[in-house]
């Protein structure tokens, strides 16, 4: 079907079909947004009582939307905000969207960058101006699109232009970026000068503590030294492989990071370590042999030459023949996972094992439940390793950031792997205190959900996606009695300090005030520069250490 849907069309007809499909795609997305907006209109309330619940009506609607679209809670909430903005704030933009004339990319950027406009009359003028100009913005890159939208907002409401907060004066430290490869993680940030000097001195001392026969480059040594510091060690282990090496072994770290790896991954990592050790040993032996004086050559015995082979006789040791006749050796090297369901390459797993990582067999639960409400550490480790993610439909919160919930509440349901699964805090609170959500778990970890609207969805353990050969089936539990209805269930809902609407209003107010202050500061700088220019003086320069702020002493 896919390869024959447009068979027989010429180039111009194909281009027309693509354009029509793009319009239909945009229009379908607009209809979805309109339905989402109507869902919010029908289900989300802003009363003071329910608005202070942690799992308020907005969170409940986002849970249902995420389940039906198979997306996470935050993405569902974002689509709800776009839909509400189109319905209540930008009707002219919404009309273009539902006609298929604006793409979802434009809609997402426009609704986000106009969120600080809080005057209804200005918003109406801006909506009309955006509708007039946005039809020309499709070819723009992301950066140019943002500049075009901001330029138009600046004409009507300068304080509503989203300004990036200055981060140069604020110390921060970051670990990891979206574009990181699996093997490495980018680390960047700012440190105080004294802290940076101490860190540099420690790295230098640790690198100097290993011998010259270590084959790692200086960059690799510094990176490993930082890892050793993070692990609480004060020495960098040498990898020369010599038993006479004077470098001291580092003490064990008290920091524990659990890595889930199947046996094939462990075997592949150990084989890689063995290969590297053999190469290190060979290189060391070769280096020692080169340092020894060469022996006197001995005369070779004279032997008669062997008869030459016939020209057309086959050569059994011909490397080309052997290569073409022997099949490739295909094998599964396994998978290892870091917390956050991030793939740990075999090379990095080998590095961790070299650094002293202990290999432990994952405990598997038996038929008997545990006698307490809180699961033991080994039971919790199994449940998190089995689930990997929150088990609510569409949610992708990693298991290490989730609660472990009893499917049938304790003490009516036992503390056993067949009655436990991972839920993020939002979905845990919703299932526990809100009305309508119900989950049922099978012995293999499959969870069947029923939403307040009666929709059913099934989720499988995340480990089944990464480790398909792992049988996660645990004991089948006897029928369990359900707890009696609790009329005061919703009254026990955890409360927030202020409603979601109040939070949004306060956030918009604070950001607008910040933007106004930045504009005033920019005007002050421009005025000072103009005064210096008129007086024939060079423009004022900020202090090299404090920017435009005066020194604190």
CSV table of C-alpha atoms in Angstrom, one decimal, residues 313 333 401:
chain,number,residue,atom,x,y,z
A,313,UNK,CA,47.7,-25.8,-7.7
A,333,UNK,CA,26.9,-8.4,23.0
A,401,UNK,CA,12.1,8.7,40.4
